Coordinates of C-alpha atoms in Angstrom, one line a residue:
Chain A
X1 CA -0.2 47.9 65.8
X2 CA 3.4 46.9 64.7
X3 CA 5.3 50.2 66.4
X4 CA 6.9 50.7 62.8
X5 CA 3.8 51.1 61.6
X6 CA 3.2 54.3 63.9
X7 CA 6.1 55.4 62.8
X8 CA 5.6 55.4 59.0
X9 CA 2.1 56.8 59.3
X10 CA 3.6 59.6 61.5
X11 CA 6.5 60.6 58.9
X12 CA 3.2 60.4 56.3
X13 CA 1.5 63.0 57.4
X14 CA 5.3 64.9 57.8
X15 CA 5.4 64.6 53.8
X16 CA 2.0 65.9 53.9
X17 CA 2.4 68.6 55.8
X18 CA 5.6 69.0 54.2
X19 CA 4.7 68.9 50.7
X20 CA 0.6 70.3 51.0
X21 CA -0.9 68.0 49.8
X22 CA -2.0 63.5 50.2
X23 CA -4.9 60.9 50.0
X24 CA -3.7 60.0 53.7
X25 CA -7.0 58.1 54.1
X26 CA -6.1 56.0 51.1
X27 CA -1.7 55.8 52.6
X28 CA -3.3 54.9 55.3
X29 CA -5.0 52.0 54.3
X30 CA -2.6 49.8 52.9
X31 CA 0.1 50.7 54.8
X32 CA 0.4 47.3 56.7
X33 CA -0.4 45.9 53.2
X34 CA 3.1 47.3 51.8
X35 CA 4.9 46.5 54.9
X36 CA 4.2 42.9 54.6
X37 CA 4.5 42.4 50.8
X38 CA 8.4 44.2 51.7
X39 CA 9.3 42.6 54.6
X40 CA 8.4 39.4 54.7
X41 CA 6.4 38.3 51.3
X42 CA 8.8 39.1 48.2
X43 CA 12.5 38.7 47.1
X44 CA 12.8 42.0 47.3
X45 CA 16.4 44.8 49.0
X46 CA 17.7 47.7 48.1
X47 CA 20.8 45.6 47.0
X48 CA 18.5 43.1 44.5
X49 CA 16.1 46.0 43.6
X50 CA 17.6 46.6 40.5
X51 CA 18.2 42.8 39.9
X52 CA 16.3 40.7 37.2
X53 CA 15.8 38.3 40.3
X54 CA 13.4 40.7 42.4
X55 CA 9.8 39.7 42.8
X56 CA 8.1 42.9 41.1
X57 CA 5.4 44.8 42.7
X58 CA 3.8 46.9 40.6
X59 CA 1.0 49.1 42.4
X60 CA -1.7 49.5 40.6
X61 CA -4.0 51.7 42.4
X62 CA -1.8 54.6 43.1
X63 CA -2.8 56.4 46.1
X64 CA -1.0 54.3 47.3
X65 CA 1.9 55.9 46.5
X66 CA 3.6 57.7 49.7
X67 CA 3.2 54.6 52.0
X68 CA 5.4 52.8 48.9
X69 CA 8.4 55.9 49.6
X70 CA 7.5 55.9 53.3
X71 CA 7.8 51.6 53.6
X72 CA 10.8 51.9 51.5
X73 CA 13.2 55.1 53.2
X74 CA 11.8 52.5 56.2
X75 CA 14.0 49.6 54.2
X76 CA 17.5 52.0 53.3
X77 CA 16.3 52.8 49.6
X78 CA 15.6 57.0 50.2
X79 CA 16.8 59.0 52.9
X80 CA 13.7 60.5 55.4
X81 CA 15.0 64.4 54.2
X82 CA 14.5 63.6 50.3
X83 CA 11.3 62.5 51.4
X84 CA 10.0 65.4 53.0
X85 CA 11.6 66.8 49.6
X86 CA 7.3 66.0 48.2
X87 CA 5.7 67.3 46.3
X88 CA 7.4 70.2 46.1
X89 CA 8.8 71.0 42.4
X90 CA 11.8 70.0 41.0
X91 CA 11.1 66.5 43.9
X92 CA 11.3 63.2 42.6
X93 CA 8.7 62.1 45.1
X94 CA 4.7 63.1 44.3
X95 CA 1.2 61.8 44.7
X96 CA 1.4 59.4 41.8
X97 CA 5.1 58.2 41.7
X98 CA 7.1 58.7 38.0
X99 CA 9.2 55.7 37.9
X100 CA 12.1 56.8 35.2
X101 CA 13.0 59.5 38.8
X102 CA 14.5 56.1 40.2
X103 CA 16.9 55.1 38.5
X104 CA 18.2 53.0 41.6
X105 CA 14.6 50.9 41.5
X106 CA 12.1 49.7 43.8
X107 CA 8.9 52.4 42.0
X108 CA 8.0 49.6 39.2
X109 CA 5.2 51.7 37.7
X110 CA 4.2 55.5 37.3
X111 CA 0.8 55.1 39.1
X112 CA -1.9 57.2 38.8
X113 CA -4.7 56.5 35.9
X114 CA -7.4 53.7 37.3
X115 CA -6.7 50.5 35.7
X116 CA -3.6 50.2 34.4
X117 CA -1.1 49.3 36.3
X118 CA -2.3 45.9 36.6
X119 CA -2.0 44.8 33.3
X120 CA 0.9 46.1 33.6
X121 CA 1.3 43.4 36.2
X122 CA -0.4 40.6 33.5
X123 CA 2.3 41.8 31.6
X124 CA 5.3 41.5 33.1
X125 CA 4.5 38.1 34.8
X126 CA 4.1 37.4 30.9
X127 CA 7.4 38.3 30.4
X128 CA 9.0 36.0 32.8
X129 CA 6.9 33.3 32.2
X130 CA 8.0 33.7 28.8
X131 CA 11.7 34.1 30.3
X132 CA 11.4 30.8 31.6
X133 CA 12.3 32.8 35.3
X134 CA 10.7 32.2 38.1
X135 CA 9.9 35.6 39.4
X136 CA 6.7 36.3 41.7
X137 CA 4.5 39.7 40.5
X138 CA 2.6 41.1 43.1
X139 CA -0.1 44.1 42.0
X140 CA -1.5 46.0 45.0
X141 CA -5.3 47.3 43.4
X142 CA -8.0 49.1 45.2
X143 CA -11.1 47.5 45.7
X144 CA -12.6 51.0 44.2
X145 CA -10.4 50.1 41.1
X146 CA -12.0 46.9 40.0
X147 CA -14.8 48.8 38.8
X148 CA -12.5 49.6 36.0
X149 CA -13.1 47.1 33.1
X150 CA -8.9 47.1 32.0
X151 CA -8.7 45.2 35.1
X152 CA -11.1 42.1 34.1
X153 CA -9.6 41.9 30.6
X154 CA -6.0 41.9 32.5
X155 CA -7.7 38.9 34.5
X156 CA -9.4 36.8 31.9
X157 CA -6.0 37.4 30.5
X158 CA -3.8 36.2 33.5
X159 CA -6.0 33.1 34.4
X160 CA -5.7 31.9 30.2
X161 CA -2.0 32.4 30.3
X162 CA -2.3 30.4 33.8
X163 CA 0.2 33.0 35.5
X164 CA 0.9 31.2 38.8
X165 CA 3.6 33.9 39.9
X166 CA 1.1 36.5 39.4
X167 CA -0.3 37.7 42.7
X168 CA -2.8 40.6 43.2
X169 CA -3.8 41.7 46.8
X170 CA -7.0 43.5 46.3
X171 CA -7.0 46.8 49.6
X172 CA -10.4 46.1 49.8
X173 CA -12.1 49.6 52.4
X174 CA -15.3 49.5 50.6
X175 CA -15.2 52.1 48.2
X176 CA -16.9 50.1 45.3
X177 CA -19.5 49.8 47.7
X178 CA -20.8 53.3 48.6
X179 CA -21.0 54.3 44.4
X180 CA -22.1 51.0 43.6
X181 CA -22.9 47.7 44.3
X182 CA -21.0 45.3 42.8
X183 CA -21.1 41.8 44.5
X184 CA -19.3 39.3 46.0
X185 CA -16.1 40.6 44.2
X186 CA -14.5 37.2 45.3
X187 CA -16.4 35.1 44.0
X188 CA -16.1 37.2 40.5
X189 CA -12.7 36.9 41.0
X190 CA -13.0 32.4 41.5
X191 CA -15.3 32.7 38.4
X192 CA -12.8 34.1 36.7
X193 CA -10.2 31.6 37.3
X194 CA -8.1 33.0 40.7
X195 CA -7.9 30.9 43.8
X196 CA -9.1 33.7 46.2
X197 CA -8.4 34.4 49.9
X198 CA -9.4 37.4 52.5
X199 CA -8.2 38.5 55.2
X200 CA -7.7 41.0 57.1
X201 CA -6.1 44.0 56.0
X202 CA -4.7 45.3 58.5
X203 CA -2.5 42.1 60.6
X204 CA 0.9 41.6 59.1
X205 CA 1.6 38.2 59.7
X206 CA -2.4 36.9 58.5
X207 CA -0.9 38.8 55.0
X208 CA 1.8 37.9 54.9
X209 CA 0.4 33.9 55.8
X210 CA -2.2 33.8 53.5
X211 CA -0.6 34.8 50.7
X212 CA 2.1 32.3 51.2
X213 CA -0.8 30.2 51.4
X214 CA -2.4 31.1 48.0
X215 CA 1.0 30.3 46.1
X216 CA 0.5 27.0 47.4
X217 CA -2.5 26.9 46.2
X218 CA -2.0 29.2 42.8
X219 CA 0.6 27.1 41.9
X220 CA -1.2 23.8 42.0
X221 CA -3.9 24.9 40.3
X222 CA -2.1 26.6 37.5
X223 CA -3.7 29.6 38.5
X224 CA -3.3 33.8 39.1
X225 CA -3.7 34.3 43.0
X226 CA -5.6 37.2 44.7
X227 CA -5.0 38.1 48.3
X228 CA -8.1 40.3 49.1
X229 CA -7.3 41.9 51.4
X230 CA -10.1 43.6 53.8
X231 CA -9.4 47.8 55.2
X232 CA -11.1 50.7 56.8
X233 CA -9.8 54.2 55.3
X234 CA -7.1 56.2 57.1
X235 CA -6.6 52.6 59.8
X236 CA -4.2 53.2 62.7
X237 CA -5.9 57.4 62.8
X238 CA -9.4 57.8 64.6
X239 CA -9.9 60.8 62.7
X240 CA -8.8 60.4 58.9
X241 CA -11.6 57.1 59.5
X242 CA -14.8 59.0 60.4
X243 CA -13.7 62.1 58.9
X244 CA -14.4 61.8 55.0
X245 CA -12.9 65.2 54.1
X246 CA -9.6 63.9 54.7
X247 CA -9.8 61.9 51.7
X248 CA -8.3 65.0 49.5
X249 CA -6.5 66.8 52.3
X250 CA -2.9 67.7 54.0
X251 CA -2.5 68.3 57.6
X252 CA -2.1 72.4 58.8
X253 CA 0.8 72.5 61.4
X254 CA -2.3 71.8 64.1
X255 CA -3.3 69.5 62.6
X256 CA -0.2 67.1 62.1
X257 CA 0.4 67.6 66.3
X258 CA -3.8 66.3 66.8
X259 CA -2.9 63.6 64.4
X260 CA 0.5 62.9 65.7
X261 CA -0.9 62.8 68.5
X262 CA -3.7 60.4 67.6
X263 CA -0.9 57.8 65.8
X264 CA 0.5 57.2 69.5
X265 CA -2.5 56.5 70.7
X266 CA -4.5 54.5 68.9
X267 CA -5.1 51.3 70.1
X268 CA -6.4 48.5 67.7
X269 CA -9.2 47.3 69.8
X270 CA -10.6 50.7 69.7
Chain B
X1 CA 2.0 46.9 2.5
X2 CA 0.0 43.9 5.2
X3 CA 1.8 41.5 3.1
X4 CA 5.9 43.8 3.9
X5 CA 4.4 43.6 7.5
X6 CA 3.6 41.0 8.0
X7 CA 7.0 39.5 6.3
X8 CA 9.1 41.9 8.2
X9 CA 6.9 41.0 11.7
X10 CA 7.6 37.9 11.0
X11 CA 11.4 37.8 10.8
X12 CA 11.6 40.1 13.7
X13 CA 9.9 37.1 16.2
X14 CA 12.2 34.4 14.7
X15 CA 14.8 35.6 15.2
X16 CA 14.1 37.6 18.4
X17 CA 13.7 35.9 22.1
X18 CA 13.0 39.2 23.7
X19 CA 9.8 39.8 21.7
X20 CA 6.5 39.7 21.4
X21 CA 3.8 40.1 18.9
X22 CA -0.4 40.8 20.1
X23 CA -3.3 40.6 17.3
X24 CA -6.5 42.2 18.4
X25 CA -8.6 39.3 16.4
X26 CA -6.9 41.3 13.0
X27 CA -3.8 39.2 10.5
X28 CA -4.3 35.7 12.2
X29 CA -4.5 34.1 9.0
X30 CA -1.4 36.7 8.0
X31 CA 0.5 35.7 11.1
X32 CA -0.5 32.2 10.8
X33 CA 3.0 30.4 11.4
X34 CA 4.1 32.7 13.2
X35 CA 1.4 32.2 16.0
X36 CA 1.9 28.2 15.7
X37 CA 6.2 28.5 15.7
X38 CA 6.4 31.1 18.2
X39 CA 2.9 30.5 20.6
X40 CA 4.4 31.1 24.1
X41 CA 5.7 34.4 22.1
X42 CA 2.8 35.5 19.2
X43 CA -1.3 35.5 20.5
X44 CA -3.5 36.5 19.7
X45 CA -5.0 38.5 22.9
X46 CA -8.8 38.5 21.3
X47 CA -10.9 42.0 21.4
X48 CA -9.0 44.3 24.2
X49 CA -7.8 47.0 23.1
X50 CA -6.7 49.1 25.9
X51 CA -6.1 46.2 28.9
X52 CA -3.5 44.2 26.3
X53 CA -2.0 47.8 25.3
X54 CA -1.2 47.6 29.8
X55 CA -0.1 44.3 29.2
X56 CA 2.1 45.1 26.7
X57 CA 3.2 48.2 28.8
X58 CA 4.7 45.2 30.9
X59 CA 5.9 42.9 28.7
X60 CA 8.2 45.9 27.6
X61 CA 9.4 46.9 31.0
X62 CA 10.0 43.4 32.3
X63 CA 12.5 43.7 28.6
X64 CA 9.9 42.4 26.3
X65 CA 9.4 44.5 23.5
X66 CA 5.9 44.7 22.2
X67 CA 4.4 44.1 18.9
X68 CA 0.4 44.8 18.7
X69 CA -1.3 45.2 15.2
X70 CA -4.8 46.0 14.9
X71 CA -7.2 49.0 13.2
X72 CA -6.5 52.1 13.9
X73 CA -8.3 54.0 15.4
X74 CA -9.0 51.2 17.9
X75 CA -5.5 52.0 19.0
X76 CA -4.8 55.2 18.8
X77 CA -8.4 55.7 20.1
X78 CA -9.5 53.3 21.9
X79 CA -6.9 52.6 23.4
X80 CA -5.0 56.8 23.7
X81 CA -4.7 56.8 27.8
X82 CA -2.6 53.6 27.5
X83 CA -0.1 54.2 24.8
X84 CA 0.0 57.9 26.8
X85 CA 1.0 56.7 30.3
X86 CA 2.2 53.0 29.9
X87 CA 4.4 53.5 27.1
X88 CA 4.6 57.7 26.6
X89 CA 5.1 58.4 30.0
X90 CA 7.0 55.3 31.4
X91 CA 9.4 55.9 27.9
X92 CA 8.9 52.0 27.2
X93 CA 9.1 50.6 23.7
X94 CA 7.0 48.8 21.8
X95 CA 5.5 48.9 18.4
X96 CA 1.9 49.7 17.6
X97 CA 1.5 48.4 13.5
X98 CA -2.4 49.6 12.4
X99 CA -4.2 49.0 9.4
X100 CA -7.0 51.0 8.2
X101 CA -5.3 54.3 7.6
X102 CA -8.2 56.7 7.0
X103 CA -10.6 55.5 6.2
X104 CA -8.8 52.1 4.6
X105 CA -12.2 50.6 5.4
X106 CA -14.8 52.6 3.3
X107 CA -17.6 50.6 3.6
X108 CA -17.1 50.2 7.5
X109 CA -18.3 53.7 8.2
X110 CA -17.1 56.6 10.7
X111 CA -16.3 53.6 13.4
X112 CA -13.6 52.2 11.5
X113 CA -11.8 55.9 9.9
X114 CA -9.3 57.2 11.3
X115 CA -8.2 60.7 9.7
X116 CA -7.2 61.8 12.8
X117 CA -4.2 59.8 13.7
X118 CA -1.2 61.5 13.6
X119 CA -3.7 64.8 15.4
X120 CA -4.3 62.0 17.9
X121 CA -0.3 60.8 18.0
X122 CA 1.4 64.4 18.0
X123 CA -0.5 64.6 21.2
X124 CA 2.2 61.6 23.0
X125 CA 5.1 62.9 23.0
X126 CA 8.1 60.8 22.5
X127 CA 5.3 58.6 20.4
X128 CA 7.4 58.5 16.7
X129 CA 5.3 57.6 13.3
X130 CA 5.8 56.1 10.2
X131 CA 4.0 56.4 7.7
X132 CA 5.2 54.7 4.3
X133 CA 4.2 55.5 0.8
X134 CA 5.1 51.4 -0.1
X135 CA 5.8 48.0 0.9
X136 CA 10.2 48.9 0.3
X137 CA 9.8 51.8 2.4
X138 CA 8.3 49.5 5.3
X139 CA 10.8 47.4 5.3
X140 CA 13.3 50.3 5.4
X141 CA 11.7 52.6 8.2
X142 CA 10.3 49.3 10.3
X143 CA 13.6 47.5 10.2
X144 CA 15.3 51.4 11.4
X145 CA 12.8 52.3 14.1
X146 CA 11.4 48.5 15.7
X147 CA 14.4 48.1 17.8
X148 CA 14.9 52.0 19.4
X149 CA 14.2 51.7 22.1
X150 CA 11.1 54.0 22.0
X151 CA 7.2 53.7 20.6
X152 CA 6.4 53.4 17.4
X153 CA 3.6 53.8 15.7
X154 CA 3.5 52.6 12.2
X155 CA 0.3 53.4 10.2
X156 CA -0.4 50.6 7.2
X157 CA -2.3 51.4 3.6
X158 CA -3.8 50.1 1.6
X159 CA -3.2 52.2 -1.4
X160 CA 0.1 51.9 -1.6
X161 CA 2.5 54.5 -4.1
X162 CA 4.0 53.0 -7.3
X163 CA 7.9 53.7 -7.0
X164 CA 9.8 53.9 -3.7
X165 CA 11.8 56.8 -3.0
X166 CA 15.2 57.1 -1.0
X167 CA 13.9 57.0 2.5
X168 CA 15.4 57.0 6.7
X169 CA 13.4 57.1 9.6
X170 CA 13.3 60.7 10.7
X171 CA 14.3 62.5 7.1
X172 CA 12.2 64.5 4.5
X173 CA 13.1 62.8 0.7
X174 CA 13.6 65.2 -1.7
X175 CA 12.0 64.7 -4.8
X176 CA 13.3 66.9 -7.2
X177 CA 13.8 71.1 -6.6
X178 CA 11.4 73.9 -8.2
X179 CA 11.6 77.3 -7.7
X180 CA 7.9 78.4 -7.4
X181 CA 8.3 76.8 -3.8
X182 CA 7.1 73.6 -2.1
X183 CA 4.4 71.1 -2.1
X184 CA 5.0 68.9 0.8
X185 CA 3.3 65.5 -0.7
X186 CA 2.7 63.2 3.0
X187 CA 3.0 59.2 2.9
X188 CA 0.5 57.7 0.2
X189 CA -0.1 61.2 -1.7
X190 CA 3.1 61.4 -3.1
X191 CA 1.9 59.3 -6.3
X192 CA -1.3 62.4 -7.1
X193 CA 2.0 64.7 -5.7
X194 CA 4.0 64.0 -8.5
X195 CA 1.3 63.3 -11.5
X196 CA 0.0 66.6 -10.9
X197 CA 3.4 68.8 -10.2
X198 CA 3.5 67.5 -14.0
X199 CA 6.7 70.1 -15.6
X200 CA 5.4 72.4 -12.6
X201 CA 8.9 74.5 -11.3
X202 CA 7.5 73.2 -8.0
X203 CA 9.9 71.8 -5.0
X204 CA 8.7 68.3 -3.8
X205 CA 9.4 67.0 -0.3
X206 CA 8.4 63.6 1.0
X207 CA 7.1 62.9 4.7
X208 CA 7.5 59.1 5.7
X209 CA 7.9 59.9 9.2
X210 CA 5.7 61.8 10.7
X211 CA 6.9 62.3 13.5
X212 CA 9.8 63.5 14.9
X213 CA 9.4 65.9 11.7
X214 CA 12.1 66.5 9.4
X215 CA 11.7 70.9 9.5
X216 CA 15.6 71.0 8.6
X217 CA 14.7 70.0 5.5
X218 CA 11.7 71.6 4.6
X219 CA 13.8 75.0 5.9
X220 CA 16.4 74.3 4.1
X221 CA 14.9 73.6 0.7
X222 CA 11.6 76.3 0.9
X223 CA 11.8 78.6 -2.1
X224 CA 9.9 82.2 -2.0
X225 CA 7.9 81.4 1.1
X226 CA 5.0 79.1 -0.4
X227 CA 4.2 75.6 0.9
X228 CA 0.9 73.1 -0.2
X229 CA 0.4 70.6 1.6
X230 CA -1.0 66.8 0.6
X231 CA -1.8 65.1 2.7
X232 CA -4.3 61.6 3.8
X233 CA -5.1 62.2 6.3
X234 CA -7.3 65.2 8.6
X235 CA -6.5 68.9 6.2
X236 CA -3.3 70.8 7.5
X237 CA -3.1 67.8 10.8
X238 CA 1.1 68.6 9.5
X239 CA 0.7 72.8 10.1
X240 CA 2.2 73.0 13.3
X241 CA 5.0 71.2 13.0
X242 CA 5.5 73.1 9.6
X243 CA 5.4 76.7 10.7
X244 CA 7.1 75.2 13.8
X245 CA 10.3 74.6 11.3
X246 CA 9.4 78.0 9.4
X247 CA 8.4 80.6 11.8
X248 CA 10.6 82.6 11.8
X249 CA 10.0 83.3 8.0
X250 CA 6.6 84.6 6.0
X251 CA 5.3 81.8 4.4
X252 CA 2.6 81.0 3.2
X253 CA 1.0 77.6 2.9
X254 CA -2.1 75.9 2.0
X255 CA -3.6 72.9 3.0
X256 CA -5.5 69.6 1.5
X257 CA -6.6 66.7 3.0
X258 CA -9.2 65.5 4.0
X259 CA -12.1 67.7 5.5
X260 CA -13.2 67.5 9.4
X261 CA -15.9 66.9 10.0
X262 CA -17.8 63.2 10.4
X263 CA -17.9 61.2 7.0
X264 CA -21.7 59.0 7.0
X265 CA -20.4 58.7 4.3
X266 CA -19.1 54.3 2.0
X267 CA -19.1 53.1 -0.9
X268 CA -14.6 53.2 -1.6
X269 CA -11.9 55.0 -0.5
X270 CA -10.7 55.8 -4.4
X271 CA -14.3 57.6 -4.2
X272 CA -13.7 59.3 -0.8
X273 CA -10.7 60.9 -1.9
X274 CA -12.7 62.6 -5.0
X275 CA -15.3 63.8 -2.8
X276 CA -12.8 65.3 -1.0
X277 CA -10.9 66.8 -3.8
X278 CA -7.8 64.7 -3.5
X279 CA -7.1 63.2 -7.0
X280 CA -4.4 64.5 -9.1
X281 CA -6.5 67.0 -11.6
X282 CA -7.9 68.7 -8.1
X283 CA -4.8 68.7 -6.5
X284 CA -3.1 70.2 -10.2
X285 CA -5.9 73.1 -9.5
X286 CA -5.4 74.1 -6.7
X287 CA -1.3 74.1 -7.7
X288 CA -2.2 76.5 -10.5
X289 CA -4.0 78.6 -8.5
X290 CA -1.4 78.3 -5.4
X291 CA 1.8 78.8 -6.8
X292 CA 0.6 80.7 -9.9
X293 CA -1.4 83.6 -8.5

């Protein structure tokens, strides 16, 4: 794992400890995807965060929001000090973001209720198409979210309107298989007309490479794209990967020390 | 009113590149020219109100003001969560125009009724609610709100008032002044209220903007501490707004409106009005009882 990703995970642990809340398993599952998007895929920087030329990232999987905060902070959009106000009464940084609190950009949508972000992203991509613009629109969704009917309504619309600048990234941490057997997401999305690829969702280079080749395919097919990024809940911290109680929990002082150490010593081959 | 709505929306779509129209397989014939001439922006999406409203929010996020036309329960009821979270919470502009009112589609059954619309809307802070009584009033209210940057809901009805009142967004119209009390006529109730009041010495206030509610005009015109509220939706739906407007006064209030029950009858809209006591003669009796005792 990149040293930087370990640092970001440790910042998440500190935020969760400070704000006394967190979906750390979901955040750690999405972190490489978010990092890859902002550091090699998207046309985005703090300097163009409100420019009409920027690429968009819509976070449909709201539980990953803390990951977005730390990646954007790493790029200089927010200060680490402000991140540590996480979940305070008058903080800008909640468990799920409120876009109206971020006039400097970065947070494009207010997430929380699953099944809303992807259709909104389809609307953003459609608006760009109408305006003749070529901005890419990325969406981070969870595999569990694919249970929502609105995700498939939006998929039909996106294919029908040939939204080739739209790229859905599914953080597939096998949430859905714990509830229902949905079968192959890949086959379903192909049937819905998407260009689809699979990758290791914790390998930054693989994420970047796959998105780039998917976008070429999508452009050629005039179809939307979908990357199914295979991930592990709580990745990068042994306890979070193995103890389900960490789905919605924050570390106390002692746990913060232990989990931080686990992140430091995490070895990908384990 | 539907024809006026089609004319008004079509004009806006034709004149403004940064607008879009979504139909839920409703109004396709009426909007046929717009659908043909602006096919990139004017779309009959088919039947998926909730996903479509999120898509519309995404378009609004990118600077394209969306118009959505559908049947009231399928917009306000089925897509409540999308209106609340994607438009109101995220402070996005959008226009939601519905046909059907409380029970205009009387023969289609309860699934197509929406007497609860204003109460649902009032639970979404930031959502404006327009209920014009005539086509001309719709045109005036629509033109002053569609581009105001807020989410706005427009209730259409096939059963309009006969005469146009002088309406303005956010303002109640004073139809006449009297001394025995105030009768509030909401939207399409105005004809029945005027007829029912006859030469009774009462004030009539006419509301076509239901959110934001014009409490100032009510307070300024409050006489004899009596208010009779006549609504074409669930009875008493606007009571909280009225109480909030006159909360420092002891006021006696009587409500006339659609009873709060699942209505299982069919027939015509007028038959329902008769059944619910929403026609002139019934309202007249209420007025006499309320203001003369």
